[in-house]
Coordinates of C-alpha atoms in Angstrom, one line a residue:
Chain A
M7 CA -46.8 11.9 -5.2
T8 CA -42.9 10.9 -5.9
L9 CA -43.2 13.1 -9.4
T10 CA -44.2 16.1 -7.9
L11 CA -41.8 15.6 -5.2
R12 CA -39.3 15.2 -7.8
R13 CA -40.1 18.3 -9.9
A14 CA -40.3 20.3 -7.2
G15 CA -37.0 18.7 -6.1
R16 CA -35.4 19.6 -9.6
R17 CA -36.7 22.9 -9.6
A18 CA -34.9 23.7 -5.9
A19 CA -32.0 22.5 -7.6
H20 CA -31.8 24.0 -10.9
S21 CA -33.4 27.3 -10.4
A22 CA -32.5 28.2 -7.1
P23 CA -32.4 32.0 -6.2
P24 CA -29.1 33.5 -6.2
A25 CA -28.8 33.6 -2.7
R26 CA -29.3 29.4 -2.6
R27 CA -26.8 29.4 -4.7
H28 CA -24.4 31.0 -2.4
S29 CA -24.8 29.3 0.3
R30 CA -24.3 26.0 -1.8
K31 CA -21.0 27.1 -2.7
V32 CA -19.9 27.9 1.4
Q33 CA -21.4 24.5 1.9
G34 CA -19.8 22.8 -0.6
W35 CA -16.3 24.7 0.9
L36 CA -17.1 23.3 4.1
Y37 CA -17.5 19.8 3.6
A38 CA -14.5 20.0 1.8
A39 CA -12.8 22.0 4.0
P40 CA -11.2 18.5 5.8
T41 CA -9.9 17.2 2.7
A42 CA -8.5 21.0 1.8
V43 CA -6.6 21.0 5.7
I44 CA -5.6 17.1 5.4
V45 CA -4.0 17.7 1.7
G46 CA -2.8 21.4 2.3
V47 CA -1.1 20.8 5.8
L48 CA 0.4 16.9 4.9
F49 CA 0.9 16.8 1.7
L50 CA 1.4 20.2 -0.1
A51 CA 3.5 21.7 3.2
P52 CA 6.0 18.9 3.2
L53 CA 6.0 18.7 -0.5
A54 CA 7.6 22.4 -0.2
L55 CA 9.3 21.7 2.9
V56 CA 11.6 18.8 1.5
V57 CA 12.7 21.4 -0.8
W58 CA 13.5 23.9 1.2
M59 CA 15.4 21.2 3.5
S60 CA 17.3 20.1 0.8
L61 CA 18.9 24.1 0.4
H62 CA 20.1 23.7 4.0
R63 CA 22.1 22.0 6.5
W64 CA 19.6 20.4 8.7
P65 CA 20.7 18.3 11.4
L66 CA 18.6 16.4 13.6
L67 CA 19.0 18.7 16.4
G68 CA 19.9 22.5 16.4
P69 CA 19.3 25.2 14.0
A70 CA 19.3 24.8 10.3
R71 CA 21.2 26.6 8.1
F72 CA 21.3 27.5 4.4
N73 CA 24.0 25.6 2.1
A74 CA 22.7 25.4 -1.1
P75 CA 23.6 24.1 -3.1
E76 CA 26.0 21.5 -1.1
N77 CA 23.4 18.7 0.0
Y78 CA 23.2 18.1 -3.9
T79 CA 26.8 18.4 -5.1
K80 CA 27.6 15.3 -2.5
I81 CA 25.3 13.2 -3.2
A82 CA 27.5 12.1 -6.6
D83 CA 30.5 11.7 -3.7
N84 CA 28.4 9.5 -1.6
P85 CA 29.8 5.9 -2.8
L86 CA 26.9 4.1 -0.8
F87 CA 24.3 6.1 -3.1
V88 CA 25.7 5.8 -6.4
D89 CA 26.1 1.9 -5.2
A90 CA 22.1 1.6 -3.6
V91 CA 21.3 3.4 -7.0
L92 CA 23.0 0.4 -9.4
F93 CA 21.6 -2.2 -6.7
T94 CA 18.1 -1.0 -6.7
L95 CA 17.4 -0.7 -10.5
K96 CA 19.0 -4.6 -10.8
Y97 CA 16.4 -5.4 -8.0
T98 CA 14.0 -3.2 -10.0
A99 CA 14.5 -4.9 -13.4
I100 CA 14.7 -8.9 -12.0
T101 CA 11.8 -8.0 -9.9
T102 CA 9.2 -6.5 -12.7
V103 CA 10.2 -9.5 -15.0
L104 CA 9.5 -12.3 -12.7
L105 CA 6.6 -10.4 -11.2
S106 CA 4.6 -10.0 -14.5
S107 CA 5.3 -13.3 -15.6
V108 CA 4.3 -15.1 -12.8
A109 CA 1.5 -13.2 -12.3
L110 CA 0.6 -13.4 -15.8
G111 CA 1.0 -17.4 -15.5
L112 CA -1.5 -17.3 -12.0
A113 CA -4.5 -14.7 -13.9
L114 CA -4.0 -16.7 -16.6
L115 CA -4.5 -20.3 -14.6
V116 CA -7.8 -18.9 -12.7
Q117 CA -8.9 -16.6 -15.2
E118 CA -12.1 -18.6 -16.2
R119 CA -15.2 -19.2 -13.9
R120 CA -15.4 -22.6 -12.7
P121 CA -15.9 -24.9 -9.8
G122 CA -13.2 -24.1 -7.5
V123 CA -11.3 -21.3 -9.0
G124 CA -12.4 -19.1 -6.2
F125 CA -10.2 -21.0 -4.0
F126 CA -7.4 -20.5 -5.7
R127 CA -7.5 -17.1 -6.4
T128 CA -7.8 -16.6 -2.6
A129 CA -5.2 -18.9 -2.1
F130 CA -2.9 -16.8 -4.3
F131 CA -4.1 -13.3 -2.8
L132 CA -3.9 -14.4 0.8
P133 CA -0.2 -13.5 1.3
G134 CA -1.4 -10.3 -0.1
A135 CA -3.4 -9.4 2.9
V136 CA -0.6 -10.3 5.5
G137 CA 1.3 -6.8 6.2
F138 CA 4.6 -7.0 4.2
A139 CA 6.7 -6.6 7.6
A140 CA 5.2 -9.5 8.8
A141 CA 5.6 -11.4 5.6
A142 CA 9.8 -10.4 5.8
L143 CA 10.0 -11.4 9.6
L144 CA 8.5 -14.7 8.6
F145 CA 10.4 -15.6 5.8
Y146 CA 13.5 -14.7 8.0
G147 CA 12.4 -17.4 10.3
M148 CA 11.4 -19.9 7.6
L149 CA 15.0 -19.4 5.8
N150 CA 17.1 -19.8 9.1
N151 CA 19.5 -22.6 8.7
D152 CA 18.4 -23.8 12.5
F153 CA 15.2 -22.9 12.7
G154 CA 13.3 -22.8 9.3
P155 CA 11.9 -25.6 7.4
I156 CA 13.3 -24.7 4.0
D157 CA 16.8 -26.3 4.8
P158 CA 15.6 -29.7 6.0
I159 CA 12.9 -29.7 3.5
L160 CA 15.4 -29.3 0.6
R161 CA 17.9 -32.1 2.4
D162 CA 15.3 -35.0 2.2
L163 CA 14.7 -33.9 -1.3
G164 CA 18.3 -34.2 -2.3
V165 CA 18.3 -30.8 -3.7
I166 CA 21.0 -29.5 -1.4
D167 CA 23.7 -31.3 1.0
E168 CA 24.7 -28.5 3.6
P169 CA 22.9 -25.5 4.8
V170 CA 22.5 -22.9 2.2
K171 CA 23.1 -18.9 3.0
W172 CA 20.1 -17.9 2.2
I173 CA 20.5 -14.3 3.3
G174 CA 24.8 -14.8 3.6
T175 CA 26.0 -13.9 0.5
P176 CA 24.7 -10.8 -1.5
N177 CA 23.8 -13.0 -4.6
M178 CA 21.7 -15.4 -2.1
A179 CA 20.5 -12.2 -0.5
L180 CA 18.9 -11.1 -3.4
F181 CA 17.6 -14.1 -4.7
S182 CA 15.9 -14.5 -1.4
T183 CA 14.2 -11.0 -1.3
I184 CA 13.0 -11.9 -4.8
V185 CA 11.1 -14.9 -3.6
L186 CA 9.7 -13.1 -0.8
V187 CA 8.5 -10.2 -2.9
L188 CA 7.2 -12.7 -5.9
W189 CA 5.2 -14.4 -2.6
R190 CA 3.9 -11.6 -1.1
F191 CA 2.8 -9.8 -4.4
A192 CA 2.2 -12.2 -7.1
G193 CA -1.8 -12.6 -6.2
F194 CA -1.7 -8.9 -5.9
N195 CA -0.6 -8.5 -9.3
M196 CA -2.8 -11.6 -10.6
L197 CA -6.0 -9.9 -9.1
I198 CA -4.9 -6.3 -11.6
L199 CA -4.7 -8.7 -14.7
L200 CA -7.8 -10.4 -13.9
T201 CA -9.8 -7.5 -14.2
G202 CA -8.2 -6.8 -17.3
L203 CA -8.7 -10.3 -18.7
Q204 CA -12.6 -9.9 -17.8
A205 CA -12.9 -6.7 -19.5
I206 CA -11.8 -8.6 -23.1
P207 CA -15.2 -9.6 -24.6
V208 CA -15.8 -13.5 -25.2
E209 CA -17.0 -12.6 -28.7
V210 CA -13.2 -11.7 -29.5
Y211 CA -12.1 -15.5 -28.6
E212 CA -15.0 -17.3 -30.4
A213 CA -14.3 -15.1 -33.6
A214 CA -10.6 -16.0 -33.1
R215 CA -11.2 -19.4 -32.6
S216 CA -13.7 -20.3 -35.3
D217 CA -11.2 -18.1 -37.5
G218 CA -9.2 -21.4 -36.9
A219 CA -6.2 -19.7 -34.5
N220 CA -4.7 -21.9 -32.2
R221 CA -4.1 -21.3 -28.1
L222 CA -0.6 -19.4 -28.8
Q223 CA -2.1 -17.2 -31.5
I224 CA -5.0 -16.4 -29.2
F225 CA -2.6 -14.9 -26.9
T226 CA -0.3 -13.3 -28.5
K227 CA -2.7 -12.5 -31.3
I228 CA -5.5 -11.3 -28.7
T229 CA -4.9 -11.7 -24.9
L230 CA -1.5 -9.7 -24.7
P231 CA -2.3 -6.7 -27.2
L232 CA -5.7 -6.2 -25.3
L233 CA -4.4 -6.5 -21.8
R234 CA -1.5 -3.6 -22.4
P235 CA -3.1 -1.1 -20.5
T236 CA -3.9 -3.6 -17.6
L237 CA -0.3 -4.7 -17.9
A238 CA 0.9 -1.5 -18.2
L239 CA -0.8 -0.1 -14.8
M240 CA 0.9 -3.4 -13.4
L241 CA 4.3 -2.5 -14.6
I242 CA 3.8 0.9 -13.8
L243 CA 3.3 -0.2 -9.8
S244 CA 5.7 -3.1 -9.9
V245 CA 8.5 -0.8 -11.4
T246 CA 7.4 2.5 -8.7
G247 CA 7.7 -0.2 -5.8
S248 CA 10.5 -1.7 -6.5
L249 CA 12.3 1.5 -6.9
L250 CA 11.2 2.5 -3.6
A251 CA 11.7 -0.6 -1.9
F252 CA 12.7 -0.4 2.0
D253 CA 10.7 -2.9 4.2
Q254 CA 12.5 -6.0 2.5
F255 CA 15.9 -5.1 2.8
F256 CA 16.2 -3.3 6.2
I257 CA 14.1 -6.1 7.7
F258 CA 15.0 -8.8 6.1
T259 CA 18.7 -8.7 5.0
N260 CA 19.3 -5.3 7.0
G261 CA 21.1 -4.1 4.0
G262 CA 23.9 -6.8 4.1
P263 CA 25.8 -8.6 3.7
D264 CA 28.5 -6.0 3.1
N265 CA 26.2 -3.3 2.5
S266 CA 25.2 -5.4 -0.7
T267 CA 21.1 -5.0 -0.3
V268 CA 21.0 -1.3 0.6
S269 CA 18.5 0.2 -1.3
M270 CA 17.9 3.9 -2.3
V271 CA 15.2 4.5 0.4
M272 CA 17.6 2.9 3.0
V273 CA 20.4 5.3 2.4
V274 CA 18.0 8.0 2.4
Y275 CA 16.8 6.6 5.9
R276 CA 20.4 6.2 6.9
D277 CA 21.5 9.8 6.1
A278 CA 18.5 11.3 8.1
F279 CA 18.7 8.7 11.3
F280 CA 22.3 7.6 11.6
R281 CA 24.2 10.2 10.2
F282 CA 21.5 12.6 11.4
D283 CA 21.7 14.7 8.1
L284 CA 18.1 15.5 7.3
G285 CA 18.8 18.2 4.6
G286 CA 21.2 15.3 2.7
A287 CA 18.4 12.7 3.0
A288 CA 16.3 15.8 1.9
A289 CA 18.0 16.2 -0.8
L290 CA 18.4 12.8 -2.2
S291 CA 14.5 12.4 -1.5
V292 CA 13.9 15.3 -3.5
V293 CA 15.9 13.9 -6.8
L294 CA 13.9 10.1 -6.1
L295 CA 10.7 12.3 -6.2
V296 CA 11.6 14.0 -9.7
G297 CA 13.0 11.2 -11.0
L298 CA 10.2 8.5 -10.0
V299 CA 7.6 11.3 -11.0
G300 CA 9.4 11.8 -14.4
L301 CA 9.7 8.0 -15.2
N302 CA 6.6 7.8 -14.4
T303 CA 5.2 10.5 -16.9
L304 CA 7.4 8.3 -19.5
M305 CA 5.9 5.1 -18.7
M306 CA 2.4 6.4 -19.0
R307 CA 3.5 7.4 -22.3
R308 CA 4.9 5.2 -23.8
L309 CA 2.9 2.5 -22.3
R310 CA -0.4 3.9 -23.0
Chain B
M95 CA -6.0 -32.3 -15.4
T96 CA -2.7 -31.4 -15.1
R97 CA -4.6 -27.6 -14.6
A98 CA -5.5 -29.0 -11.7
I99 CA -2.3 -30.6 -10.4
T100 CA -0.5 -27.2 -11.5
L101 CA -3.1 -25.0 -9.2
S102 CA -3.0 -27.2 -6.5
A103 CA 0.8 -27.3 -6.3
L104 CA 1.0 -23.7 -6.6
A105 CA -1.5 -23.5 -4.2
V106 CA -0.1 -25.2 -1.3
L107 CA 3.4 -23.0 -2.2
F108 CA 1.2 -20.2 -1.7
L109 CA 0.3 -21.2 1.4
F110 CA 2.7 -23.1 3.1
P111 CA 4.7 -20.0 4.9
L112 CA 1.6 -19.4 6.4
V113 CA 0.7 -23.0 8.1
W114 CA 4.1 -23.0 8.9
S115 CA 4.4 -20.2 10.6
G116 CA 1.1 -20.8 12.6
W117 CA 2.3 -24.1 13.4
A118 CA 6.2 -22.7 14.1
S119 CA 4.8 -20.2 16.5
L120 CA 2.2 -22.9 18.1
E121 CA 4.7 -26.0 18.4
D122 CA 5.4 -24.4 22.2
P123 CA 2.6 -22.0 23.1
S124 CA 4.7 -20.5 25.6
N125 CA 6.1 -18.6 22.3
Y126 CA 3.2 -16.3 22.8
L127 CA 3.8 -15.8 26.3
E128 CA 6.8 -14.7 25.7
M129 CA 6.2 -12.6 22.8
A130 CA 3.4 -11.4 24.9
R131 CA 6.5 -10.0 27.4
F132 CA 9.0 -8.6 25.2
G133 CA 9.7 -4.7 25.5
E134 CA 7.1 -2.8 27.0
G135 CA 4.7 -6.0 26.7
V136 CA 2.9 -6.9 23.3
G137 CA -0.2 -5.2 24.9
T138 CA 1.0 -2.5 24.8
Y139 CA 2.0 -2.5 21.1
A140 CA -1.2 -4.3 20.1
A141 CA -3.0 -1.4 22.0
N142 CA -0.9 1.1 19.9
S143 CA -1.8 -0.6 16.5
V144 CA -5.2 -1.1 17.3
L145 CA -5.9 2.8 18.4
V146 CA -3.7 3.8 15.4
S147 CA -5.8 1.7 13.1
F148 CA -9.1 3.1 14.6
M149 CA -8.0 7.0 14.4
T150 CA -6.9 6.6 10.6
V151 CA -10.5 4.1 9.5
A152 CA -12.2 6.9 11.7
G153 CA -10.2 10.1 10.1
T154 CA -10.3 8.9 6.4
L155 CA -13.9 7.9 6.6
V156 CA -15.4 11.2 8.3
V157 CA -12.8 12.8 5.6
S158 CA -13.5 11.4 2.8
A159 CA -17.5 11.1 2.8
L160 CA -17.6 14.6 3.7
G161 CA -15.4 15.5 0.7
G162 CA -16.8 13.1 -1.7
Y163 CA -20.3 14.6 -0.8
A164 CA -18.7 17.9 -1.9
F165 CA -17.1 16.8 -5.0
A166 CA -20.4 14.9 -6.1
R167 CA -22.9 17.4 -5.2
F168 CA -21.8 20.8 -4.7
D169 CA -19.9 23.6 -7.4
F170 CA -17.0 25.1 -5.3
P171 CA -14.2 27.7 -6.0
G172 CA -11.1 25.7 -6.4
K173 CA -12.8 22.6 -6.4
N174 CA -11.1 20.7 -9.3
L175 CA -7.5 21.9 -8.2
L176 CA -8.1 20.8 -4.9
F177 CA -9.3 17.2 -6.7
L178 CA -6.1 17.3 -8.4
A179 CA -4.1 17.8 -5.5
T180 CA -5.5 15.2 -3.9
L181 CA -4.7 13.1 -6.8
A182 CA -1.2 14.3 -6.8
I183 CA -0.8 12.1 -3.6
L184 CA -0.3 9.4 -5.5
M185 CA 2.3 10.4 -8.0
V186 CA 4.8 11.6 -5.2
P187 CA 5.9 8.4 -3.9
Y188 CA 5.4 8.0 -0.2
A189 CA 8.8 7.7 0.9
T190 CA 10.2 10.6 -0.3
I191 CA 8.0 12.8 2.0
L192 CA 8.5 11.2 5.4
I193 CA 11.6 13.0 6.1
P194 CA 9.9 16.4 5.9
L195 CA 6.3 15.0 7.4
Y196 CA 8.9 13.8 10.5
V197 CA 10.1 17.6 10.7
L198 CA 6.2 19.0 9.9
L199 CA 4.9 17.0 13.3
G200 CA 7.5 18.4 15.4
Y201 CA 6.3 21.7 14.6
L202 CA 2.5 20.9 15.0
G203 CA 3.7 19.2 18.5
L204 CA 2.4 15.7 16.9
Q205 CA 6.2 14.1 17.0
N206 CA 5.7 10.7 17.9
S207 CA 2.3 10.7 18.6
L208 CA 0.0 8.2 17.6
A209 CA -2.4 10.7 16.2
G210 CA 0.2 12.7 14.2
L211 CA 1.0 9.2 12.8
S212 CA -2.7 8.2 11.9
L213 CA -3.2 11.8 10.3
V214 CA -0.3 11.0 8.3
F215 CA -2.2 7.5 7.2
V216 CA -5.2 9.9 6.8
M217 CA -3.2 11.7 3.7
F218 CA -1.9 8.6 1.9
Q219 CA -5.3 6.8 1.8
L220 CA -7.4 10.1 0.8
P221 CA -6.7 9.6 -2.8
F222 CA -8.0 6.6 -3.0
A223 CA -10.7 7.1 -0.5
L224 CA -11.9 10.6 -2.2
F225 CA -12.4 8.7 -5.7
M226 CA -14.3 5.9 -3.9
M227 CA -16.8 7.9 -1.8
R228 CA -17.3 10.6 -5.1
N229 CA -18.4 8.0 -7.6
A230 CA -20.5 6.2 -4.8
F231 CA -22.0 9.7 -3.7
E232 CA -22.5 10.5 -7.4
A233 CA -24.0 7.0 -8.2
I234 CA -27.3 7.9 -6.0
P235 CA -30.3 9.8 -7.8
R236 CA -30.4 12.8 -7.2
E237 CA -34.2 12.7 -6.6
L238 CA -33.3 11.0 -3.2
E239 CA -31.6 13.7 -1.8
E240 CA -34.1 16.3 -3.6
A241 CA -36.8 15.0 -2.1
A242 CA -35.0 15.2 1.8
L243 CA -34.5 18.4 0.9
V244 CA -38.1 19.6 -0.1
D245 CA -39.2 17.9 2.8
G246 CA -37.2 20.7 4.8
C247 CA -34.2 18.8 5.9
G248 CA -30.7 20.9 5.5
T249 CA -28.0 19.4 3.6
F250 CA -26.0 18.0 6.5
R251 CA -29.6 16.4 7.4
A252 CA -30.2 14.7 4.2
F253 CA -26.5 13.9 3.9
S254 CA -26.0 12.0 7.5
R255 CA -29.6 10.4 7.4
I256 CA -30.0 9.6 4.2
L257 CA -27.2 9.3 2.1
L258 CA -24.5 7.9 4.3
H259 CA -27.1 5.0 4.3
A260 CA -27.0 4.7 0.6
V261 CA -23.1 4.4 0.1
R262 CA -22.5 1.8 3.0
P263 CA -20.9 -0.8 0.6
A264 CA -18.2 2.1 -0.5
L265 CA -17.3 2.8 3.6
V266 CA -16.8 -0.6 4.4
T267 CA -14.5 -0.9 1.5
V268 CA -12.6 2.7 2.0
G269 CA -12.6 1.2 5.7
L270 CA -11.1 -2.0 5.0
F271 CA -8.3 -0.6 2.8
A272 CA -7.5 2.3 5.6
F273 CA -7.4 -0.2 8.4
L274 CA -4.8 -2.8 6.3
A275 CA -2.6 0.2 5.4
S276 CA -2.5 1.2 8.5
W277 CA -2.3 -2.1 10.8
N278 CA 0.1 -3.1 8.2
D279 CA 2.5 0.1 7.8
F280 CA 6.0 -0.3 8.9
F281 CA 8.4 2.7 7.4
A282 CA 5.8 5.7 8.2
P283 CA 5.9 4.4 12.0
L284 CA 9.4 3.8 11.9
I285 CA 9.8 7.3 11.3
L286 CA 7.6 9.6 13.0
L287 CA 7.7 7.4 16.2
N288 CA 10.6 6.8 18.5
D289 CA 9.8 6.1 21.6
G290 CA 9.5 2.7 22.1
S291 CA 6.4 3.0 24.6
S292 CA 4.5 4.0 21.3
F293 CA 5.5 1.7 19.1
T294 CA 3.2 0.0 16.7
L295 CA 3.3 -4.0 16.1
P296 CA 5.5 -4.1 13.1
V297 CA 8.2 -1.7 14.6
A298 CA 7.6 -3.3 18.0
V299 CA 8.0 -7.0 16.4
V300 CA 10.7 -6.3 14.1
S301 CA 12.7 -4.7 16.8
M302 CA 12.3 -8.7 17.9
T303 CA 14.8 -9.2 15.9
Q304 CA 17.5 -6.7 16.3
R305 CA 18.8 -7.1 19.7
T306 CA 22.3 -6.6 20.8
F307 CA 22.8 -9.6 22.6
G308 CA 21.5 -13.4 23.0
A309 CA 20.0 -15.3 20.4
I310 CA 17.2 -14.4 18.0
D311 CA 13.8 -16.5 19.6
Y312 CA 12.8 -17.8 16.1
G313 CA 9.4 -19.2 17.7
M314 CA 8.8 -16.0 19.5
L315 CA 9.3 -14.0 16.1
Q316 CA 6.6 -16.2 14.7
A317 CA 4.1 -15.6 17.2
G318 CA 4.5 -12.3 16.6
V319 CA 4.1 -12.7 12.9
M320 CA 1.0 -14.5 13.9
V321 CA -0.4 -11.5 15.8
M322 CA 0.3 -9.3 13.2
A323 CA -1.1 -11.2 10.6
V324 CA -3.9 -13.4 11.7
P325 CA -6.5 -10.1 11.9
C326 CA -5.6 -9.1 8.3
L327 CA -6.5 -12.7 7.1
I328 CA -9.6 -13.1 8.8
L329 CA -10.9 -9.6 7.9
F330 CA -10.0 -10.6 4.1
I331 CA -11.4 -13.5 3.8
L332 CA -14.6 -12.0 5.5
L333 CA -14.5 -8.9 3.7
Q334 CA -13.2 -10.5 0.3
R335 CA -16.1 -9.3 -1.9
H336 CA -15.6 -5.7 -1.2
Y337 CA -12.2 -5.9 -1.3
V338 CA -12.1 -7.2 -4.5
R339 CA -14.8 -4.7 -6.1
G340 CA -12.8 -1.7 -4.3
F341 CA -9.8 -2.7 -6.4
M342 CA -11.7 -3.0 -9.7
S343 CA -13.1 0.6 -9.1
G344 CA -9.5 1.7 -10.4
A345 CA -7.6 3.6 -7.9
L346 CA -4.9 1.5 -6.3
R347 CA -2.0 2.1 -4.4
G348 CA 0.8 -0.8 -4.8

């Protein structure tokens, strides 16, 4: 019974009469139509619009006026943006190095399936389930000198004598932000690396061990090379995420102190909604977009 | 042994902030009452967040299930082009198209609207969701569908009555990701909503720290953090298996 059904079904799909095949094309389009509308209206159209806007003086209210290439030429005269580029690059470099090291360390610690390891994996990942905005507010409270627990704990441990300005000086603000990001994203990156570690066949390790390789040799000669594609993915995600950093600086440091933690995306936001210059913000967006797509392509080529 | 100690110490470091936040918010339970009265009332913001998340999850599920079915089972002109265009969303940095989206939603009469915000979230979820759903539909044996077609079902009946049940695990994963993303996102609602009464929780709670007068009430702030975080923590722990599996299927967004 099932056999005849199967045969009949296969015949229906593969040797369908032309009218039926035509109707399957139409049907395919109908099912894909919502996707096409969303992609067209909310992705491709804004992509074109951002380029169009970048060529215009485009105030928040009032008519737009063609002014190309002024929005682009004035980028170089925007000292805040130039500083923001340097700051964002510095932040990205530090974050990426620390995040990948911590994530790799965590992944190695919990890679083997043994009793209790599930708890630790969950514990390290759990901050990743908390929204980033909530995480930033949590740290904002935790590091506060009057309210938070960090100052008292460190004082009791004898590490510090007086309250620390956790977000009050440029260096400490950067440091605190990076701790926040490590807490929130280390488990997420650990999960990425775990998938890579688990894809390495056990036999490879066994062969190396029987050849007399020690732990360090196994790590540098086997684990790291075989983990390369996964490490590459993690690096790309970390670099892209850090270059687009916004929430942590907007919520946590508010760009301060003295604009020392203003990221590139924060300048875009301020240009658009504080200086009401959407055209200028669009030009910055286009620059960021082209830069990031270029960088991603380059990284994928180099790292694969 | 050293390994167990290291792991435990690290676990304490990772869990401490969450435990502290819960404790700090509960130390004086009136924190929650005060937070509930902040601005338009936390009920309004929570309702906005729930509505946006619901619309995003529903929209993502409907669009990606229909689309995934189309990509797995039908051939139609422009199929590859549309798939590539959808995946290109991953290549374009989120933050760089929010300004034109703000203008565009204005043209569509959707500025400052929760529906508009949800549509934007659906768009950002689409590459991952479509990829997941296409793979899920491809994994179903064709015979299942063909038997139904031969029995006289139309494709839509086969899709809605039979195939949707078979891809339920993928639907749960896609829905979970869509919920976490839309519930937690801060940047998109910050830009796309400009009327206090339409704020979602992240924007509303952040605004507690940026009041121009008066000292910040940190206990109240941590109550806000808990209201935002606890649903995600519960959902994650309950659906952890789906999250990790969805995660491993490759398509992800940092």
